[in-house]
Structure formats: C-alpha cells, structure tokens
Amino acid sequence: MTGNAPFLVVGIIFFLGLYAILFERNLIKIAIGISLLEASANLLLIVLGYRSGGSIPVFTLAGEVKTMVLPTPQALTLTAIVIGLATSALLLSLIMLLYRHYGTLDVREIRRLRG
Amino acid sequence: MNWQIHLPALALAIPLLGAFASPVAGLGGRSIRNAWMVFISIATTAICLLLLNRVLAEGVMVYVMGAENWNLTLPSGLSWPIRIILQVDAFSAFMAVVGSVAALAGAFFSLQFMDKFTGLEKFSALYFLLVTGMLGMQLTGDLFNFFVFLEIASVASFGLIAFWRDRPEAVEASFKYMVISTLSAMFVLIAVGFLYGRYNAVNIAAVARMMHMGYAEKIALVFLVVSLTMKCGTVPMHMWTPDAYAEAPAGVTCLLVGVSQASLYGLFRVCFSLYGVSLGSTVVPWTIIVMGVLSMFIGVTMAVIQKEVKRLMAYHSVSQIGYILMALGVGLLAIRDPQAMAEYGFTAMKGGIFHILNYTMYKGLLFLTAGALFYSSGSRNLNEMGGLARVMPHTTFMFVIAAAAIAGIPPFNGFVSKLLIYQSTFAVYPLLAVVALVTSVLTLASFVKVFQTAFLGPARKKFEHATEAPGSMLIGMSILTIVIVAITLFPTWTLSHLVEPAAKALVDQAGYISAVMGGGL
C-alpha cells in the first residue's frame, strides 16, 4: 500500500544524519546526526520486516490472522535501540566533559591532537 | 573431553563474568581485585588455546545457543538456521588466541601501571567487556551478533580511552573514536538490513550459501568494507588511530591492537566466507590492496616525523595494518583462479595471517615499553628523554627485540611474514613489493630514532631517580617477548601448525557453509 515511500524516508534520514556528522561544527549537532543515523538504520529494519495488513508477530496474541509481520527485524531493532541508547548517553557525557575542559562545543577549537 | 564442546560459549562467558564480577572483586581491596584480573585473563587465554587445539584437531566447531542440543543448527528439519550460532573455524580460533594473549599481557601490565589511579574496578570491568566484545566478533557465526559484539567492544573502548578523563586530550580522542565507530557500526547494521531483506537470514553461512550478486548485495558489501576498514584504521580513515592509541593507558592500547584485528577479521570473514567467489570482478580486491599500500606508506611517513613515543608507534600500526590488508587483498584477487591461488595467492594469505600474529605481538610489546618509559620518566616526548637504558635495562632489551621484529630484521619473526608478503605481491605487481620494502626501511629508521633518543645517550640529571618498571609490568612485557622469541626460533612450526590451517579455513568457503547448513551445498 505504502509502496517504496518508507525506504525513501530511510534514505532521507540517513543522508541528513550523514550530512550533520560530516559538516556540522557543533558537537551536539554531531550527536544529533548520529542519532538520526541510528534511527534510519532501525527504520530500515522495521520496514524490511513489514507485510501490509500484517498483525503483531506474537502467536498467542495475534488471534485469527493470515499475515504477520516478520518477528526477526523487530528483535534486531530492539537490540539496536538499546545499544543506541548506551552510545547516545556516553556520547553526551563525553560532550559534557569536553565542554568542561575546552569551554566550547566548536569542533574547530577542540583540536589539541593533530599531526 | 565432553565439556570441550562448550568451549566457544565459555570463551565468551568467562570474560563476561570477569567484567560483571569486577566491582564485587573490587570490594575486597587491591590484592583481590588484581588476583581476579589475573585469574580471568589466564582463564580466557587457556580457553582460547584449548579452542584452537580442538578446532585444529576436529575441524569447524558450531555452538547453538538456546537449542535442545549444542549442534542443532537446523532444528526440526528446517532448511534455514535459527537461534544464535557461534561458529569457530581455524581462522577464528587463531584470531581469538592472538587477541587473548594480547589481553593477558595488557592485564598484567595494567596491574601496576594503573595502580596509582582510582576507579580500578571500573577499569577492569571495561577491560574484560572489551575482551568479550573482541572474542565475540571473532567467534560468532551471525552477522547481527557481529554488530552487537562490535558495539560492545566499541562502547568499552570509549570508556577505556577516556579513562584519564582529567586529560582533555583523552576525552577528545575518545570522542573522535566514538563518532567513527558509531558511524561504522551503523553502516554494518544497514548492511545487515540489506542482506536480511534479500535472504531472510542473518547467519553468515546461510547467507553465503544463497549469495547471488545483485544491487542489494553490492550496497551491503560497500557498507561492510567501508565500515570495517574504518574500524581497523586504514588510510584514508586512519585519523582516529594515533589519537586513540596514544591517549589510552598503555595496557589498554595493547588490547586495542588486538581489537582492531577483530575488525580486520570481520572484513576478511565477509570477503572470503560471505561473498567468496561471488565477488566477481577484481574491484574489491584491488580496493583493499590500494588501501593497504596507502596505509603502509602514509602511516610510516607520518610516523617518522612524530616526537611523541606512543603517537609514533600508533602511526606504525596504520602502516602494519597496510601490510596485512595488502597480503589478504592479493589472496582475494586469486580466489577465483586455482592456479593463481597456488602460485601466489596462498603464500600471500599465509604471509598476511602470519603478519597478524606477529604484528599483534610486537606492536603490543612496543606500546607496553612506551608505557614503561612513560611510567619511569613521566614524559611522552622523545626530546625530553635520554639515557634511559642505564636505569631500565630489561625494558631496553625487550624494546630492542620488538623494534627488530617490527623492522623485519632477519631472523626475527617480522622478517618471515614480510618475506612471504614480498614474494607473493611481487608476482602480482612488483611495485607493491617495492612500496612494502621502502616502508620496512622507514620503519627501521624511525625505531632507530626512538632507540637512540630515548635509551642511548648520557645519563640525564632529571632521570637519576627513575627506576626500572615494576614486577607486573615486566611480566606483561615478558609474555609478549617470549612469544616473539618463540616464533622467531620456530617459524616453520608456527607456519605449518597455526598459520596454514587458518589460511586454509579462510579459503574454504564450502567447508564454512556446510558446518552450519549440513552437506547441502
């Protein structure tokens, strides 16, 4: 029904995230870019497992249905979300430490390591 | 011997237990925490050695988590594998042994190196979590679990690189590494998504069996190659390597060297076992070879000009990774042609895999000696050191062995693997061998520089109270030195008993598939 539109959305979110990581100068915006990238990967997995008109993939709860969405991508996505939470938390805490040390969030000024 | 079927699971369970019980052991005070760290490291190494022993004797091992039976890969007549499957062939077991020996040396070294800092129970928890992630990447037979273990290893290493969080540079290095590795982990996840969408499976063997090159597979391959080369620090994605390696505590750097090998393992598992002959054109092998050549040359030229010891050594790891990539790329080039494989491909792969072993051992040792220099002199800048051979004779001795090995001076082990790489790459394209030789010369030059400035020269006033590194640090360094000397003395045995089975396992795609999928190929 929805056709390929979800994949288009995945692509848009992916490139937005990549753009933010590559070209933004504020550390928080880079963190947002990483979160966007995670969201696009999760959305890709969910969309891959979707079958139109399908019900939840829990046999005892679904009742009388013909099609179910695929359960594996949902399990994968759950795992990926949990991992994404851990990395986001760590990322933000590192940004906090960096701000404390350097007094700025601008990547052009946080570069003591070079050469 | 029946309990040995559980070895693949034990290799993950023991370091994981070590990680989560570390805070408990930390309650008992310093000596109990140290004893726990030593015990878990030795147990992990022993399990990995037993695993290698069993895999060499009996072929590929599979282990199914959560099934009625440990080897029930295809339950109730299904034709696709479900559940979490660990799959260990000679190459995986070889990598696991290499990694766990580096972890053992790093753990011993860290005992006294980190002694004056607080929060050490967290340190050892993260350390063993990193070991778990590394071993998991090497032992799993499942693409999604590869991603999970990659993330476990990454998150643990962010914490360890930024362990000295009062140093701005350490936090900066950790942040850089974090952006790079989260990006590459997401690329891996997207690649897994593409392959899952095509084949409805995430098991490497199951996907490899059905592999049929199309657009989705090509996209997945690009994502996997980009992300995994990024994670092991090859040019042009190498900028995190010198920062992270230089800022992490020395014992951790030794382990990080082993962990970067796990990404390299993933790259070659994907290229050889997942895609294998269906790679088709020579684009991917040549991409890997070109990246290898660039890493070798750019890495070493950047290393020559460095003033900081650990940064210099970190640039050398970029160039050493280049050797391995070039050798295995040449092997990949020959994979469709049995004659080319026999002529040069297999030699290149033996050289590359041997170099993985050698590189991890001597590079780990070099980072540990750099840590010992820092511990005794309090400085990392080469210009401020001098005459330290007088106060640190043992460290000097081990540094000389490691430096001779990395520079490929005969008869040291680095020479053997480099010779195999020169021979085989010369047959493909002589320029490759020339670049490799020039790199080797420059490597020697920069280590002569380190040796001369840090260890030789007159005794300096400010180092008159400097002492030799304490006991546990020397033990950590000696472990790696003993391995290097052993390989140097018995290169033929190492080649035929460790390296060749690993190379054969990597080439034998059908064997890898049939271990999970039965004889259905």
XYZ file of C-alpha atoms in Angstrom:
636
model
C 0.000 0.000 0.000
C 2.675 2.399 1.017
C 4.974 1.113 -1.669
C 8.547 2.290 -1.539
C 7.849 5.503 0.355
C 9.244 4.201 3.688
C 12.557 3.383 2.016
C 12.692 6.902 0.658
C 12.204 8.220 4.188
C 15.005 5.920 5.403
C 17.278 7.350 2.715
C 16.402 10.946 3.581
C 17.012 10.435 7.306
C 20.267 8.588 6.573
C 21.684 11.365 4.426
C 20.521 14.062 6.846
C 22.388 12.257 9.621
C 25.492 11.773 7.490
C 25.417 15.426 6.472
C 25.206 16.507 10.099
C 28.143 14.310 11.109
C 30.335 15.440 8.241
C 29.602 19.166 8.050
C 28.188 20.404 11.351
C 30.587 22.120 13.721
C 28.673 21.908 16.959
C 29.261 18.721 18.927
C 25.605 18.480 19.945
C 24.583 18.648 16.300
C 27.033 15.852 15.508
C 25.414 13.809 18.263
C 22.016 14.525 16.720
C 23.388 13.354 13.378
C 24.490 10.078 14.930
C 21.039 9.614 16.461
C 19.457 10.255 13.060
C 21.698 7.636 11.518
C 20.654 5.161 14.202
C 17.006 5.999 13.583
C 17.381 5.405 9.863
C 19.018 2.013 10.421
C 16.255 0.991 12.822
C 13.552 2.203 10.455
C 15.162 0.262 7.615
C 14.995 -2.961 9.614
C 11.367 -2.402 10.620
C 10.305 -1.533 7.090
C 12.041 -4.612 5.718
C 10.009 -6.818 8.020
C 6.656 -5.163 7.367
C 3.992 -7.034 5.459
C 0.976 -4.941 4.518
C -2.012 -5.757 6.660
C 0.096 -7.962 8.907
C -0.538 -8.285 12.609
C 1.854 -8.348 15.551
C 4.197 -11.322 15.403
C 3.120 -12.822 18.737
C 1.314 -16.070 18.053
C -0.777 -16.127 21.216
C -1.911 -12.524 20.940
C -2.496 -12.168 17.224
C -5.703 -14.171 17.060
C -7.112 -15.317 13.708
C -4.935 -13.658 11.116
C -3.417 -14.692 7.837
C -0.331 -12.484 7.696
C 2.059 -11.436 10.405
C 4.907 -9.005 10.132
C 8.333 -10.632 10.418
C 9.475 -11.002 14.019
C 13.250 -11.109 13.468
C 13.743 -7.481 12.387
C 11.749 -6.344 15.389
C 14.028 -8.276 17.712
C 17.048 -6.851 15.888
C 15.665 -3.327 16.144
C 15.009 -3.653 19.857
C 18.612 -4.696 20.398
C 19.858 -1.875 18.196
C 17.728 0.673 20.093
C 19.177 -0.450 23.413
C 22.717 -0.201 22.043
C 21.870 3.183 20.544
C 20.707 4.394 23.948
C 24.003 3.382 25.525
C 26.095 5.086 22.857
C 23.972 8.259 22.947
C 24.308 8.528 26.716
C 28.062 8.036 26.542
C 28.359 10.450 23.616
C 26.525 13.184 25.504
C 28.556 12.646 28.656
C 31.775 12.910 26.657
C 30.481 16.124 25.101
C 29.844 17.394 28.620
C 33.412 16.564 29.654
C 34.771 18.198 26.509
C 32.803 21.350 27.253
C 34.198 21.403 30.777
C 37.760 21.053 29.512
C 37.686 23.321 26.491
C 34.840 25.698 27.295
C 33.423 25.371 23.805
C 31.472 22.964 21.634
C 33.021 24.075 18.374
C 34.968 21.274 16.699
C 37.379 23.775 15.152
C 38.612 24.729 18.604
C 38.733 21.241 20.085
C 41.823 20.055 18.304
C 44.809 19.637 20.511
C 45.588 16.312 18.883
C 46.944 16.796 15.415
C 49.808 15.824 13.131
C 36.652 -34.407 26.951
C 32.948 -33.879 26.583
C 32.913 -30.482 28.238
C 35.083 -29.169 25.420
C 32.079 -28.841 23.126
C 31.145 -25.831 25.233
C 34.453 -24.067 24.637
C 33.086 -21.436 22.203
C 30.459 -20.372 24.740
C 32.954 -20.464 27.613
C 35.349 -18.206 25.699
C 32.647 -15.524 25.836
C 31.170 -16.365 29.224
C 34.393 -16.203 31.235
C 35.463 -12.657 30.298
C 31.831 -11.542 30.616
C 31.703 -12.972 34.129
C 35.039 -11.310 34.793
C 33.622 -7.976 33.684
C 30.483 -8.020 35.781
C 32.072 -9.542 38.864
C 34.913 -6.990 38.838
C 33.073 -4.448 41.025
C 32.400 -7.238 43.513
C 36.050 -8.275 43.497
C 36.934 -4.611 43.897
C 35.148 -4.566 47.255
C 37.754 -6.976 48.618
C 40.534 -4.485 48.127
C 43.504 -4.181 45.885
C 45.004 -7.670 46.044
C 41.713 -9.494 45.437
C 40.908 -7.237 42.502
C 44.332 -7.850 40.991
C 44.091 -11.592 41.569
C 40.691 -11.617 39.871
C 42.046 -9.750 36.860
C 44.970 -12.155 36.531
C 42.774 -15.199 37.010
C 40.215 -14.181 34.386
C 42.885 -13.231 31.840
C 44.713 -16.521 32.263
C 41.452 -18.493 32.118
C 40.388 -16.723 28.927
C 43.728 -17.368 27.267
C 43.648 -21.011 28.333
C 40.125 -21.458 26.951
C 41.145 -19.884 23.641
C 44.198 -22.145 23.396
C 42.064 -25.228 24.096
C 39.588 -23.991 21.499
C 42.331 -23.652 18.905
C 43.647 -27.076 19.811
C 40.243 -28.676 19.365
C 39.421 -26.844 16.147
C 42.762 -27.859 14.620
C 42.096 -31.474 15.577
C 38.429 -31.784 14.667
C 37.581 -29.062 12.179
C 34.938 -26.331 12.344
C 33.008 -26.134 15.609
C 29.469 -24.822 15.850
C 27.633 -23.982 19.038
C 23.933 -23.185 19.097
C 22.764 -21.037 21.991
C 19.400 -21.948 23.459
C 18.707 -25.078 21.434
C 17.985 -28.529 22.870
C 21.316 -29.640 21.559
C 24.511 -27.678 21.118
C 24.968 -28.706 17.497
C 21.343 -28.490 16.347
C 21.830 -25.832 13.706
C 18.788 -26.773 11.639
C 16.039 -27.655 14.129
C 13.144 -29.938 13.163
C 14.013 -30.296 9.530
C 14.105 -26.599 8.722
C 16.340 -25.576 5.874
C 17.478 -22.331 7.462
C 19.298 -21.870 10.748
C 17.597 -20.119 13.630
C 18.882 -19.135 17.076
C 22.225 -17.644 17.952
C 25.034 -19.638 16.440
C 28.709 -19.410 17.272
C 30.919 -20.770 14.554
C 34.617 -21.305 15.107
C 36.961 -22.356 12.334
C 40.747 -22.370 12.416
C 40.932 -18.697 11.420
C 38.527 -17.588 14.177
C 40.310 -19.667 16.794
C 43.680 -18.342 15.635
C 42.461 -14.761 15.957
C 40.930 -15.481 19.353
C 44.267 -16.829 20.637
C 46.164 -13.827 19.280
C 43.700 -11.425 20.858
C 43.557 -13.170 24.206
C 47.358 -13.291 24.528
C 47.461 -9.528 23.909
C 44.737 -9.134 26.549
C 46.708 -11.245 29.019
C 49.844 -9.150 28.581
C 47.858 -5.923 28.813
C 46.136 -7.089 32.011
C 49.421 -7.963 33.746
C 50.915 -4.675 32.641
C 47.929 -2.666 33.858
C 48.085 -4.056 37.407
C 50.929 -1.818 38.481
C 50.767 0.715 35.688
C 47.287 1.809 36.788
C 47.921 1.288 40.489
C 48.023 4.942 41.480
C 44.629 5.742 39.950
C 41.177 5.311 41.412
C 38.161 3.590 39.900
C 40.120 0.494 39.019
C 37.203 -1.899 39.468
C 35.514 0.004 36.647
C 38.725 -0.207 34.676
C 38.886 -3.976 34.919
C 35.139 -4.292 34.203
C 35.547 -2.302 30.984
C 38.722 -4.175 30.155
C 37.033 -7.561 30.233
C 33.993 -6.200 28.430
C 36.360 -5.172 25.657
C 37.845 -8.686 25.654
C 34.337 -10.143 25.420
C 33.468 -7.907 22.510
C 36.658 -8.801 20.690
C 36.250 -12.551 21.172
C 32.576 -12.315 20.279
C 33.346 -10.660 16.957
C 35.801 -13.426 16.212
C 33.700 -16.391 17.276
C 30.201 -15.510 16.132
C 28.665 -17.040 13.032
C 25.964 -14.465 12.726
C 26.065 -11.051 11.082
C 23.779 -9.338 13.550
C 25.689 -10.657 16.526
C 28.820 -9.395 14.871
C 27.225 -5.957 15.046
C 26.270 -6.454 18.703
C 29.779 -7.515 19.723
C 31.245 -4.707 17.636
C 29.181 -2.267 19.679
C 30.110 -3.949 22.966
C 33.784 -3.637 22.057
C 33.329 -0.046 20.887
C 31.473 1.158 23.978
C 34.017 -0.486 26.279
C 36.897 1.069 24.382
C 35.367 4.578 24.505
C 35.378 4.286 28.271
C 38.911 2.964 28.402
C 40.390 5.528 26.013
C 38.842 8.324 28.083
C 39.842 6.629 31.348
C 42.112 9.529 32.265
C 39.205 11.879 31.872
C 41.000 14.777 33.519
C 43.156 14.931 30.411
C 41.340 16.938 27.716
C 43.261 15.102 25.008
C 41.995 11.725 26.207
C 38.370 12.856 26.086
C 38.935 14.379 22.671
C 40.482 11.152 21.346
C 37.659 9.115 22.785
C 35.060 11.375 21.173
C 36.747 11.086 17.793
C 36.894 7.328 18.074
C 33.283 7.269 19.181
C 31.994 9.174 16.160
C 33.995 6.947 13.825
C 32.971 3.679 15.398
C 29.306 4.546 15.865
C 29.213 5.536 12.214
C 30.820 2.272 11.176
C 28.576 0.223 13.461
C 25.522 1.826 11.862
C 26.931 1.020 8.425
C 27.291 -2.600 9.499
C 23.694 -2.606 10.743
C 22.423 -1.157 7.454
C 24.409 -3.776 5.538
C 22.863 -6.488 7.732
C 19.470 -4.994 6.921
C 20.122 -5.185 3.177
C 21.264 -8.794 3.375
C 18.340 -9.713 5.624
C 15.923 -8.116 3.209
C 17.297 -10.215 0.365
C 17.810 -13.562 2.039
C 15.672 -13.547 5.162
C 18.649 -14.744 7.196
C 21.452 -13.196 9.202
C 23.599 -16.274 9.618
C 26.830 -15.892 7.653
C 26.800 -19.461 6.349
C 23.114 -19.317 5.372
C 23.527 -16.027 3.517
C 26.750 -17.213 1.877
C 25.024 -20.317 0.563
C 22.318 -18.322 -1.181
C 24.618 -15.470 -2.199
C 23.875 -14.199 -5.644
C 25.404 -10.873 -6.591
C 22.858 -8.118 -7.173
C 22.463 -4.458 -6.309
C 21.469 -5.048 -2.686
C 24.482 -7.298 -2.121
C 26.814 -4.769 -3.701
C 25.475 -1.987 -1.495
C 25.848 -4.205 1.563
C 29.404 -5.080 0.531
C 30.340 -1.416 0.140
C 28.911 -0.603 3.567
C 30.732 -3.526 5.192
C 34.101 -2.855 3.557
C 33.957 0.870 4.327
C 32.916 0.418 7.928
C 35.328 -2.377 8.793
C 38.352 -0.726 7.194
C 37.372 2.420 9.070
C 37.349 0.442 12.328
C 40.775 -1.076 11.800
C 42.314 2.277 10.963
C 43.396 2.273 7.337
C 44.153 5.356 5.290
C 42.065 7.455 4.491
C 40.032 6.747 7.647
C 43.024 6.478 9.955
C 42.832 9.772 11.819
C 41.385 8.252 14.984
C 44.172 5.666 15.337
C 47.085 7.846 16.541
C 44.825 9.806 18.911
C 43.110 6.828 20.477
C 46.228 4.645 20.726
C 48.323 7.451 22.146
C 45.808 8.639 24.741
C 44.642 5.266 26.097
C 46.580 3.805 29.058
C 49.371 1.573 27.705
C 47.857 -1.751 28.789
C 44.636 -0.798 27.031
C 46.479 0.175 23.856
C 47.983 -3.305 23.791
C 44.457 -4.734 23.891
C 43.154 -2.194 21.365
C 45.719 -3.509 18.897
C 44.104 -6.908 19.328
C 40.630 -5.404 18.985
C 41.457 -3.670 15.715
C 42.418 -7.127 14.472
C 38.866 -8.248 15.207
C 37.554 -5.694 12.707
C 40.127 -6.937 10.257
C 38.865 -10.445 10.959
C 35.342 -9.255 10.168
C 36.493 -7.741 6.892
C 38.087 -10.961 5.730
C 35.263 -13.124 7.024
C 32.915 -11.025 4.918
C 35.124 -11.026 1.822
C 36.144 -14.680 1.880
C 33.355 -16.563 3.626
C 30.304 -14.424 2.969
C 30.972 -13.307 -0.598
C 33.835 -15.559 -1.651
C 33.833 -16.492 -5.303
C 30.699 -14.450 -5.999
C 32.736 -11.249 -5.539
C 33.081 -11.444 -9.294
C 35.217 -8.598 -10.501
C 38.604 -7.573 -9.155
C 37.334 -4.216 -7.896
C 37.074 -5.139 -4.231
C 40.457 -6.932 -4.001
C 42.185 -4.027 -5.707
C 40.417 -1.508 -3.467
C 41.725 -3.395 -0.450
C 45.227 -3.621 -1.924
C 45.329 0.087 -2.767
C 44.107 0.980 0.734
C 46.777 -1.314 2.127
C 49.542 0.328 0.082
C 48.382 3.814 1.030
C 48.193 2.882 4.715
C 51.671 1.392 4.645
C 53.288 4.373 3.050
C 51.349 7.270 4.589
C 51.391 5.627 8.015
C 55.140 5.218 8.068
C 55.928 8.662 6.670
C 53.725 10.234 9.339
C 55.451 8.100 11.968
C 58.954 9.232 11.085
C 58.207 12.862 11.963
C 56.483 12.252 15.316
C 58.001 13.366 18.593
C 55.666 11.573 20.959
C 56.550 7.909 21.510
C 53.080 6.415 21.522
C 51.870 8.546 18.629
C 54.833 7.411 16.593
C 54.041 3.796 17.360
C 50.357 4.341 16.569
C 51.222 5.589 13.098
C 53.251 2.433 12.694
C 50.164 0.381 13.413
C 48.463 2.111 10.493
C 51.336 1.056 8.266
C 51.448 -2.503 9.649
C 47.699 -2.920 9.061
C 48.518 -1.916 5.496
C 50.780 -4.962 5.094
C 48.027 -7.290 6.258
C 45.412 -5.684 4.018
C 47.698 -5.842 1.010
C 48.536 -9.507 1.572
C 44.964 -10.598 2.101
C 43.827 -8.429 -0.814
C 46.251 -10.328 -3.029
C 44.807 -13.554 -1.688
C 41.329 -12.301 -2.515
C 42.477 -11.444 -6.029
C 43.420 -15.057 -6.598
C 40.306 -16.616 -5.110
C 38.597 -17.470 -8.401
C 41.653 -18.908 -10.052
C 43.090 -22.111 -8.513
C 46.343 -21.743 -10.416
C 46.937 -18.182 -9.257
C 45.969 -19.295 -5.766
C 48.625 -21.988 -5.803
C 51.247 -19.692 -7.330
C 50.993 -16.612 -5.179
C 47.566 -16.233 -3.550
C 48.022 -18.772 -0.794
C 51.524 -17.544 0.029
C 50.145 -14.033 0.347
C 47.427 -15.210 2.700
C 49.887 -17.147 4.817
C 52.060 -14.042 4.969
C 49.105 -11.843 5.889
C 47.805 -14.133 8.604
C 51.289 -14.684 9.993
C 51.700 -10.938 9.998
C 48.505 -10.567 12.064
C 50.104 -12.767 14.731
C 53.474 -11.011 14.559
C 52.008 -7.534 14.394
C 49.818 -8.007 17.460
C 52.700 -9.409 19.480
C 55.409 -6.883 18.676
C 53.126 -3.883 18.448
C 51.562 -4.756 21.785
C 55.048 -5.068 23.246
C 56.127 -1.737 21.778
C 53.130 0.033 23.280
C 53.888 -1.598 26.628
C 57.507 -0.461 26.528
C 56.295 3.034 25.654
C 54.052 2.814 28.716
C 57.009 1.716 30.832
C 59.021 4.685 29.530
C 56.163 6.983 30.481
C 55.878 5.318 33.896
C 59.548 5.777 34.688
C 60.365 9.082 33.043
C 56.980 10.782 33.399
C 57.189 12.062 29.863
C 55.996 11.001 26.454
C 58.033 13.434 24.460
C 61.117 11.914 22.858
C 63.003 15.198 23.063
C 62.821 15.111 26.847
C 64.126 11.566 27.219
C 67.615 10.204 27.041
C 69.970 7.705 28.598
C 67.149 5.574 29.962
C 68.922 2.333 29.045
C 71.055 2.864 32.126
C 68.124 2.699 34.511
C 65.805 0.395 32.552
C 67.926 -2.472 31.201
C 65.066 -5.008 30.973
C 62.742 -2.636 29.163
C 65.545 -1.691 26.789
C 66.231 -5.333 25.993
C 62.579 -6.031 25.205
C 62.234 -2.842 23.196
C 65.184 -3.854 21.025
C 63.604 -7.253 20.324
C 60.261 -5.696 19.415
C 61.857 -2.979 17.272
C 63.959 -5.518 15.403
C 60.855 -7.619 14.829
C 58.733 -4.764 13.505
C 61.510 -3.556 11.222
C 61.755 -7.039 9.737
C 65.393 -7.655 10.549
C 66.294 -11.304 9.972
C 65.974 -13.668 11.792
C 63.118 -12.063 13.746
C 59.532 -13.101 13.179
C 58.573 -9.911 11.355
C 61.089 -10.804 8.669
C 59.436 -14.159 7.943
C 55.952 -12.779 7.382
C 57.232 -9.791 5.453
C 59.289 -12.051 3.208
C 56.201 -14.098 2.371
C 54.328 -10.879 1.576
C 57.160 -9.522 -0.618
C 57.413 -12.753 -2.580
C 53.729 -13.073 -3.307
C 52.975 -9.427 -4.043
C 55.947 -9.238 -6.381
C 54.277 -11.890 -8.521
C 51.152 -9.745 -8.847
C 52.625 -6.324 -9.346
C 56.281 -5.599 -8.492
C 55.554 -2.049 -7.361
C 53.612 -3.396 -4.370
C 56.678 -5.232 -3.106
C 58.803 -2.139 -3.662
C 56.481 0.027 -1.562
C 56.461 -2.648 1.140
C 60.272 -2.711 1.203
C 60.558 1.070 1.378
C 58.049 1.064 4.238
C 60.126 -1.506 6.052
C 63.252 0.641 5.723
C 61.446 3.721 7.020
C 60.105 1.654 9.923
C 63.633 0.727 10.855
C 64.700 4.354 10.565
C 62.048 5.618 12.942
C 62.728 2.921 15.536
C 66.423 3.644 15.414
C 65.426 7.207 16.187
C 63.344 6.154 19.198
C 66.056 3.838 20.463
C 68.758 6.423 20.067
C 66.914 9.338 21.651
C 65.137 7.563 24.498
C 67.525 4.847 25.566
C 71.008 5.871 24.486
C 72.999 8.950 25.255
C 74.444 10.257 28.501
C 72.578 9.849 31.762
C 70.364 12.841 32.422
C 70.195 14.648 35.711
C 66.407 14.542 35.962
C 66.256 10.776 35.454
C 68.662 9.853 38.219
C 65.742 8.744 40.387
C 63.995 6.941 37.510
C 63.737 3.211 38.092
C 63.063 0.074 36.122
C 59.394 -0.739 35.565
C 57.991 -2.765 38.488
C 57.312 -6.513 38.508
C 53.893 -6.953 36.981
C 54.673 -4.577 34.129
C 57.798 -6.597 33.363
C 55.731 -9.806 33.446
C 53.281 -8.346 30.942
C 56.096 -7.341 28.622
C 57.913 -10.652 29.032
C 54.834 -12.630 27.954
C 54.895 -10.927 24.576
C 58.696 -11.101 24.364
C 58.614 -14.843 24.969
C 56.005 -15.298 22.235
C 58.082 -13.220 19.812
C 61.243 -15.184 20.585
C 59.373 -18.478 20.268
C 58.013 -17.548 16.841
C 61.458 -16.338 15.837
C 63.009 -19.658 16.812
C 60.313 -21.881 15.296
C 58.895 -20.073 12.256
C 58.347 -23.257 10.278
C 56.371 -24.897 13.058
C 54.254 -21.774 13.502
C 53.605 -21.591 9.779
C 52.550 -25.196 9.389
C 50.640 -25.607 12.656
C 48.957 -22.248 13.185
C 49.056 -20.115 10.073
C 48.387 -22.618 7.323
C 45.240 -24.118 8.869
C 43.916 -20.592 9.391
C 44.615 -19.637 5.776
C 43.047 -22.871 4.535
C 39.951 -22.279 6.660
C 39.575 -18.799 5.226
C 39.778 -20.015 1.637
C 37.488 -22.994 2.215
C 34.121 -21.305 1.856
C 32.237 -24.560 1.234
C 33.539 -26.024 4.470
C 32.427 -22.973 6.403
C 28.927 -23.159 4.926
C 28.441 -26.885 5.337
C 29.345 -26.764 9.037
C 26.081 -24.947 9.683
C 23.960 -25.896 6.705
C 24.852 -29.600 6.629
C 26.090 -31.230 3.456
C 23.530 -29.432 1.334
C 25.941 -27.476 -0.798
